[in-house]
Amino acid sequence: MQQETEPQRLSLEERQKQFKPGSIRRIKLHNFLTYADVECFPGPRLNVVIGPNGTGKSTILCAICLGLGGQPDLLGRADDARTFIMNEKDIAIIEIELAPLPNNPTHVIKRTIDRNKGSTGKKSRGIAASTYEINGQVVKLEQVKKLVSETYRIAIDNLCTFLPQDRVGSFSGFDSKQLLKETELSVSASGHLWETHQKLMQLEEEMQNSHFDLETARAELNRLEQEVKRLEREKALMEEREECVQKLQLYEKKMLWVKFEEKRLAALEMKEQRKQVKDRLKVAQQGMAPLMEEIARLEHEYDRGKHQRVALARDIEQFRKLYENSVFKAEKHQDALDGISNELSAVDSMKRNAEKAVQNREEQVREILSNLNSYPSEEEIVEKVKAVQEELRGLKHEMNLAKREVINQQNILKEAKSDYEHKLRRFNSMKDDKARRNEKIFASDQDLKNTFEWVNSNRKLFRRPVHGPIVCEVVTNDFDASNYLEQHVKNTVLKSFVVECREDMNLLYREIRQKRGWRINIQVVNQGTLEPVRRMYSEEKMNNLKENHGILGYLDEMFEASPAVLQALRNTSNVQSVLVGGAHTKMTDSLLAFLSQRENASGKQAFCIFVKDAKKTYKHTATVSRYNAESISISVDEIRPARMLSPGVPQEEKSQAERDLKAAEEECQNMQPRLAEAQKSFERLQLEAQQLSLKFKDAKQGRADYQQQKERLESAKRKVAEAKREASKDNRAEKKRLIRQIRDHISSYTVELEKASSAYNDYLDSCARQVGVKMSEGGLISKKQQLQDQLEIMQQQTVHLEQEYNRLNNTFTLVRQQVLELKQLADNSAPIGTDDNPTPLREKLDEITADKTELEDLIYEAKEKIGRIINNPAVIRNYEELKEKFDDQKKRLEDLADTNGGKSLELRNLKEPYLAALTNIVHKVNTLFEVYMQELGCAGQVALHKGPNSSSEGEQRDNFKEWGIQIKVLFRSESTLQVLSARVHSGGERSVSTIMYLMAMQELMVSPFRCVDEINQGLDERNERLVFRRIVENSTRKPLHDNDPSSHCGQYFLITPKLLPNLTDMENEDVTVHCIFNGPRNFDHFSDWNIDSLLSMRKHCIEDDGKIPAKKARIEEKKDEE
């Protein structure tokens, strides 16, 4: 047997030369995720990182990404770099050494992440928490990115070269356009292929927009041309209008001078009229002087006669008064004579009358004495009055006692009736049980009360009736039914309102819940109709329950409510399925079994029943086990007395109130006889008192009559004495005195008559003289009136002339002022100069007619023509601006046409090399992809998908934005090639296709290394072996040019939690395996691991025993299993 030779290992220096520039030579981590300290030395070709889940395999890829300036979002794990710091540590360090370019220094990039730096907001990404160093020198992130992407052409943001675990699904889910983008970025040295693609898309879009702009510009040019033509017509009209305006201005200026001349001639004519009126006024004023002098003389004579007439009138009045005074005195003396004569005649008749009066008075005294003798004695009368008075006083005392007794009985009866009425009102209020119950309910829930009142006040707003709350609408049959219903139905249901349509519910919810914030519940019972109820038990079984077990019925039969309310309770609380037991109902096992037994099916059924014993009431609820249909459990709850559905007033209190009412009624009835007896006694005494009062009144009247007769007797006796004294008087002296007075009055009467006669003669003489004076005054007045009439006529003529003069003078002044104003206005508005030095305007105005009527016609025609043309001063300006826009638009259209042609040429120049390069890349990738898929027993194809073309103005558009790369695969012979899709293909099929596509691209990629994390997961054993072999073959090929590592496809990192056993491809010398052993039972430090020591130990064991000891074998097997 030939002995195998041990492969010769490369020295460290030789190994370093195999690294492609930009490959990773060393990775060192400190406090990064699961690693406190670790240093890794990747190989130049394929690096397989293997280890159990959670030990830190993917952490190596995270370190590569972040260490080379990438951000956390590229990993798909987090947004903040500080989340990669080990727990309870403040600083994490990543250090990566890159293979240098030829004849260039080695670059070591170091990134330090500090937990205490950077912002801490919710949207913070911790960018400021990192510091970067290159070869020990602090640099900015931009410098790191420039070194990584431009110098070494590393693309960690491209999924074709860097595919972390959390973004494997993203890559397999790429559409054709995204796949083309990633492919272009990964195969071009500086992304120029993708940039060219973007430029082509931009040019195509600009050309499309430019075509649109060109069409828009043409349409705009046509529109502007039409506008210019329209404005040209309007411009001509405006010019015609302007010509009319200028003519109108000349006509109006001419009119100013015509009006001035007309007004000047009128002023001269008025001046002449004023002079004529002035001369006439002077003649009239001279003719009035003689008349005024004669009138003055007549007035003087009249005044002198007037003074004489006034003096005579004064004398006449004096003589009249003297006459009247004398006549008045004479009449007084005459009256006195008549009175004294009458007195003299009466003296004799008085004597005779006095004697007759004595006889009459004596007869009256005798008559009064006769009446007094018919009365009893005065002592008897007084004694009788006293006796009746004493009897009446005693009877009044008895009557007062009887009256007080009546009043007392009336007060007692009144109090009894008041008490009866109070108890009756209280009893009646207790009978209104619903109102009392509502008061009790609303007292505990203000929102419920407010809603109830609002609904009652606004029922007209609703389409259909609104019921509620339910607790106020339900009337139970008895107290037990109240207890049962309140215990079974939830409070929220009892306090809910019921509406009969959805619109009313929306209205009630909006007004109560939203606007007023009152907490209520609302139920909807469509149209308020009661649906047919399906009972839990058949009629036969229910009759059995009633006859044999004393069941009263269902709970919904124990109360009354409107159909809508009853249906709401059925919908929410199933009251139609709850049984109510009677006094004879006993919860025996047989009854429980009977209730739980289904009638038309196997298994048990749930039920609920209320049962009452001697002291308490219980609710029995049976539920069926969800795991065993034959098993039921029963819960028993004690029923507490109802609070909301209980009667508003307890029955005992009602009964007591009824008893009190009957007692009060009996008390009132018992009081009636006693009051009647007291009133009867009082009325008897009152009748006796009335009779005795009449008797007392008669006695008093008799005494008063007796006293009156005595007083009349005394008065008559006094009058008899007076009449006798009058009859005995002497009247002779009186007669002498009266005769003397008659003589005196006759003498005075005669003297006064003589004075009156003299005064009357003087009065007549003065009146005659006064008549003569008045007649003279009449002649003077008549003559004066004639003269005044003549003077008045002349004065009126003079006043008229003065007024005419003043009017003409004022008018002339006004006209003269108007002439001056018209002259000034004409000079200012239309200066024509002088005859010696005329202005050009004068010549134009002279050509125009001076006839005012003709001139007015010309002005009217000009204004009418101007009015017909709408004044639009902006037309000319708009025309000029629009003409300028038209010229600019025409030039812009020409420029757009030139620009579009230039872009079309540029696009053709870019398209040809881009399409050639892209077609070449796709062809190469497709060739390898077909071979790789055939090795797997499948078929595959990579094609350039250009998408639908578009055309414009007969020119074909490539539609670059729709271009993409399609991966078509076939895994089953009975199917055809289909585009790789998550909808059609499984996860394993997509993983195999993705790996093969990346392998086909590997030779074309410019990045010095590629990383793939757990892409082999989900593959079956056969495909995994074939895939791994393909990865090894592609990654370990020799460089295209010997001793030129830059011609190699580059370094490859494959992260996987496991590998299949007996992978012969692992024997390749260019495969570097990194085993992750990270955990609590491990080496204290990574440097403690020594592979040579392990191999030496295993070698000695094999030489000594020829085989691995059984114990060690079990240990190895256990390790393999782990």
Tab-separated table of N, CA and C in Angstrom, residues 700-769:
chain	number	residue	atom	x	y	z
A	700	LYS	N	-136.466	97.702	76.896
A	700	LYS	CA	-135.674	98.913	76.714
A	700	LYS	C	-136.437	99.947	75.904
A	701	GLN	N	-137.206	99.492	74.933
A	701	GLN	CA	-137.980	100.414	74.108
A	701	GLN	C	-139.073	101.095	74.952
A	702	GLY	N	-139.686	100.318	75.859
A	702	GLY	CA	-140.703	100.904	76.743
A	702	GLY	C	-140.104	101.960	77.643
A	703	ARG	N	-138.926	101.658	78.198
A	703	ARG	CA	-138.269	102.649	79.051
A	703	ARG	C	-137.889	103.875	78.230
A	704	ALA	N	-137.409	103.674	76.989
A	704	ALA	CA	-137.031	104.816	76.162
A	704	ALA	C	-138.250	105.643	75.789
A	705	ASP	N	-139.410	104.959	75.510
A	705	ASP	CA	-140.625	105.709	75.186
A	705	ASP	C	-141.090	106.541	76.382
A	706	TYR	N	-141.018	105.953	77.551
A	706	TYR	CA	-141.430	106.673	78.775
A	706	TYR	C	-140.552	107.902	78.960
A	707	GLN	N	-139.238	107.762	78.835
A	707	GLN	CA	-138.331	108.893	78.981
A	707	GLN	C	-138.590	109.944	77.905
A	708	GLN	N	-138.913	109.473	76.699
A	708	GLN	CA	-139.181	110.415	75.612
A	708	GLN	C	-140.444	111.238	75.890
A	709	GLN	N	-141.510	110.605	76.444
A	709	GLN	CA	-142.742	111.327	76.775
A	709	GLN	C	-142.467	112.342	77.861
A	710	LYS	N	-141.651	112.007	78.819
A	710	LYS	CA	-141.327	112.949	79.896
A	710	LYS	C	-140.597	114.163	79.325
A	711	GLU	N	-139.634	113.885	78.398
A	711	GLU	CA	-138.875	115.000	77.804
A	711	GLU	C	-139.796	115.867	76.949
A	712	ARG	N	-140.757	115.275	76.234
A	712	ARG	CA	-141.697	116.047	75.421
A	712	ARG	C	-142.572	116.941	76.324
A	713	LEU	N	-142.952	116.399	77.469
A	713	LEU	CA	-143.785	117.190	78.397
A	713	LEU	C	-143.035	118.418	78.892
A	714	GLU	N	-141.793	118.230	79.266
A	714	GLU	CA	-140.994	119.354	79.733
A	714	GLU	C	-140.814	120.379	78.625
A	715	SER	N	-140.526	119.898	77.386
A	715	SER	CA	-140.329	120.811	76.263
A	715	SER	C	-141.607	121.592	75.953
A	716	ALA	N	-142.768	120.918	76.018
A	716	ALA	CA	-144.048	121.605	75.733
A	716	ALA	C	-144.321	122.659	76.767
A	717	LYS	N	-144.046	122.392	78.055
A	717	LYS	CA	-144.258	123.368	79.109
A	717	LYS	C	-143.370	124.584	78.879
A	718	ARG	N	-142.110	124.390	78.421
A	718	ARG	CA	-141.224	125.530	78.170
A	718	ARG	C	-141.766	126.377	77.021
A	719	LYS	N	-142.247	125.733	75.987
A	719	LYS	CA	-142.783	126.466	74.833
A	719	LYS	C	-144.058	127.249	75.203
A	720	VAL	N	-144.875	126.692	76.096
A	720	VAL	CA	-146.086	127.431	76.552
A	720	VAL	C	-145.668	128.718	77.263
A	721	ALA	N	-144.621	128.634	78.087
A	721	ALA	CA	-144.164	129.817	78.831
A	721	ALA	C	-143.621	130.865	77.862
A	722	GLU	N	-142.866	130.394	76.833
A	722	GLU	CA	-142.310	131.336	75.861
A	722	GLU	C	-143.431	132.005	75.055
A	723	ALA	N	-144.449	131.260	74.689
A	723	ALA	CA	-145.549	131.832	73.895
A	723	ALA	C	-146.308	132.877	74.728
A	724	LYS	N	-146.448	132.597	76.003
A	724	LYS	CA	-147.135	133.581	76.868
A	724	LYS	C	-146.310	134.831	76.981
A	725	ARG	N	-144.968	134.713	77.042
A	725	ARG	CA	-144.146	135.920	77.139
A	725	ARG	C	-144.229	136.740	75.850
A	726	GLU	N	-144.276	136.085	74.701
A	726	GLU	CA	-144.381	136.787	73.428
A	726	GLU	C	-145.740	137.517	73.310
A	727	ALA	N	-146.752	136.888	73.794
A	727	ALA	CA	-148.089	137.476	73.661
A	727	ALA	C	-148.259	138.689	74.575
A	728	SER	N	-147.515	138.776	75.653
A	728	SER	CA	-147.669	139.865	76.619
A	728	SER	C	-146.773	141.062	76.305
A	729	LYS	N	-145.943	141.030	75.194
A	729	LYS	CA	-145.029	142.135	74.883
A	729	LYS	C	-145.796	143.342	74.357
A	730	ASP	N	-145.210	144.790	74.499
A	730	ASP	CA	-145.795	146.043	74.026
A	730	ASP	C	-145.083	146.441	72.740
A	731	ASN	N	-145.782	146.832	71.481
A	731	ASN	CA	-145.162	147.082	70.177
A	731	ASN	C	-145.306	148.538	69.724
A	732	ARG	N	-145.656	149.500	70.559
A	732	ARG	CA	-145.828	150.900	70.150
A	732	ARG	C	-144.478	151.569	69.898
A	733	ALA	N	-143.519	151.347	70.708
A	733	ALA	CA	-142.194	151.963	70.492
A	733	ALA	C	-141.606	151.504	69.163
A	734	GLU	N	-141.804	150.257	68.827
A	734	GLU	CA	-141.293	149.705	67.561
A	734	GLU	C	-141.910	150.411	66.359
A	735	LYS	N	-143.230	150.713	66.471
A	735	LYS	CA	-143.908	151.405	65.364
A	735	LYS	C	-143.343	152.784	65.159
A	736	LYS	N	-143.055	153.551	66.231
A	736	LYS	CA	-142.480	154.901	66.125
A	736	LYS	C	-141.110	154.838	65.447
A	737	ARG	N	-140.327	153.888	65.801
A	737	ARG	CA	-138.968	153.772	65.230
A	737	ARG	C	-139.050	153.505	63.720
A	738	LEU	N	-139.954	152.690	63.286
A	738	LEU	CA	-140.076	152.363	61.864
A	738	LEU	C	-140.562	153.582	61.075
A	739	ILE	N	-141.465	154.394	61.618
A	739	ILE	CA	-141.976	155.582	60.921
A	739	ILE	C	-140.856	156.598	60.740
A	740	ARG	N	-139.979	156.725	61.730
A	740	ARG	CA	-138.858	157.654	61.616
A	740	ARG	C	-137.910	157.222	60.492
A	741	GLN	N	-137.647	156.009	60.368
A	741	GLN	CA	-136.758	155.512	59.305
A	741	GLN	C	-137.362	155.748	57.919
A	742	ILE	N	-138.678	155.647	57.782
A	742	ILE	CA	-139.343	155.884	56.489
A	742	ILE	C	-139.142	157.339	56.058
A	743	ARG	N	-139.245	158.336	56.959
A	743	ARG	CA	-139.051	159.734	56.599
A	743	ARG	C	-137.621	159.963	56.114
A	744	ASP	N	-136.620	159.388	56.789
A	744	ASP	CA	-135.204	159.617	56.408
A	744	ASP	C	-134.927	159.078	55.005
A	745	HIS	N	-135.411	157.936	54.685
A	745	HIS	CA	-135.162	157.330	53.374
A	745	HIS	C	-135.831	158.097	52.254
A	746	ILE	N	-137.004	158.661	52.489
A	746	ILE	CA	-137.689	159.459	51.446
A	746	ILE	C	-136.881	160.699	51.116
A	747	SER	N	-136.288	161.378	52.086
A	747	SER	CA	-135.487	162.587	51.875
A	747	SER	C	-134.244	162.257	51.054
A	748	SER	N	-133.549	161.218	51.440
A	748	SER	CA	-132.324	160.818	50.700
A	748	SER	C	-132.658	160.401	49.274
A	749	TYR	N	-133.738	159.731	49.044
A	749	TYR	CA	-134.169	159.278	47.710
A	749	TYR	C	-134.346	160.471	46.778
A	750	THR	N	-134.932	161.580	47.278
A	750	THR	CA	-135.174	162.770	46.450
A	750	THR	C	-133.849	163.413	46.037
A	751	VAL	N	-132.895	163.544	46.965
A	751	VAL	CA	-131.585	164.176	46.659
A	751	VAL	C	-130.856	163.387	45.556
A	752	GLU	N	-130.867	162.074	45.647
A	752	GLU	CA	-130.141	161.234	44.668
A	752	GLU	C	-130.769	161.335	43.295
A	753	LEU	N	-132.082	161.489	43.213
A	753	LEU	CA	-132.725	161.622	41.915
A	753	LEU	C	-132.322	162.938	41.242
A	754	GLU	N	-132.171	164.015	41.974
A	754	GLU	CA	-131.734	165.300	41.405
A	754	GLU	C	-130.309	165.183	40.860
A	755	LYS	N	-129.390	164.520	41.591
A	755	LYS	CA	-128.005	164.349	41.107
A	755	LYS	C	-127.982	163.526	39.816
A	756	ALA	N	-128.801	162.549	39.716
A	756	ALA	CA	-128.837	161.709	38.517
A	756	ALA	C	-129.327	162.507	37.326
A	757	SER	N	-130.280	163.396	37.472
A	757	SER	CA	-130.805	164.201	36.367
A	757	SER	C	-129.736	165.135	35.835
A	758	SER	N	-128.956	165.794	36.720
A	758	SER	CA	-127.892	166.718	36.293
A	758	SER	C	-126.802	165.964	35.546
A	759	ALA	N	-126.378	164.800	36.060
A	759	ALA	CA	-125.315	164.014	35.401
A	759	ALA	C	-125.772	163.514	34.040
A	760	TYR	N	-127.015	163.207	33.889
A	760	TYR	CA	-127.505	162.692	32.622
A	760	TYR	C	-127.488	163.787	31.559
A	761	ASN	N	-127.835	165.068	31.927
A	761	ASN	CA	-127.807	166.182	30.982
A	761	ASN	C	-126.382	166.436	30.487
A	762	ASP	N	-125.427	166.394	31.438
A	762	ASP	CA	-124.006	166.576	31.040
A	762	ASP	C	-123.556	165.447	30.107
A	763	TYR	N	-124.003	164.257	30.318
A	763	TYR	CA	-123.640	163.091	29.508
A	763	TYR	C	-124.134	163.270	28.074
A	764	LEU	N	-125.375	163.755	27.903
A	764	LEU	CA	-125.926	163.942	26.569
A	764	LEU	C	-125.172	165.037	25.815
A	765	ASP	N	-124.773	166.096	26.462
A	765	ASP	CA	-124.036	167.189	25.819
A	765	ASP	C	-122.678	166.704	25.313
A	766	SER	N	-121.968	165.945	26.139
A	766	SER	CA	-120.640	165.432	25.739
A	766	SER	C	-120.767	164.458	24.567
A	767	CYS	N	-121.806	163.649	24.531
A	767	CYS	CA	-121.993	162.688	23.428
A	767	CYS	C	-122.220	163.426	22.109
A	768	ALA	N	-122.958	164.519	22.147
A	768	ALA	CA	-123.207	165.291	20.922
A	768	ALA	C	-121.901	165.856	20.384
A	769	ARG	N	-121.119	166.412	21.239
A	769	ARG	CA	-119.829	166.966	20.810
A	769	ARG	C	-118.906	165.862	20.243
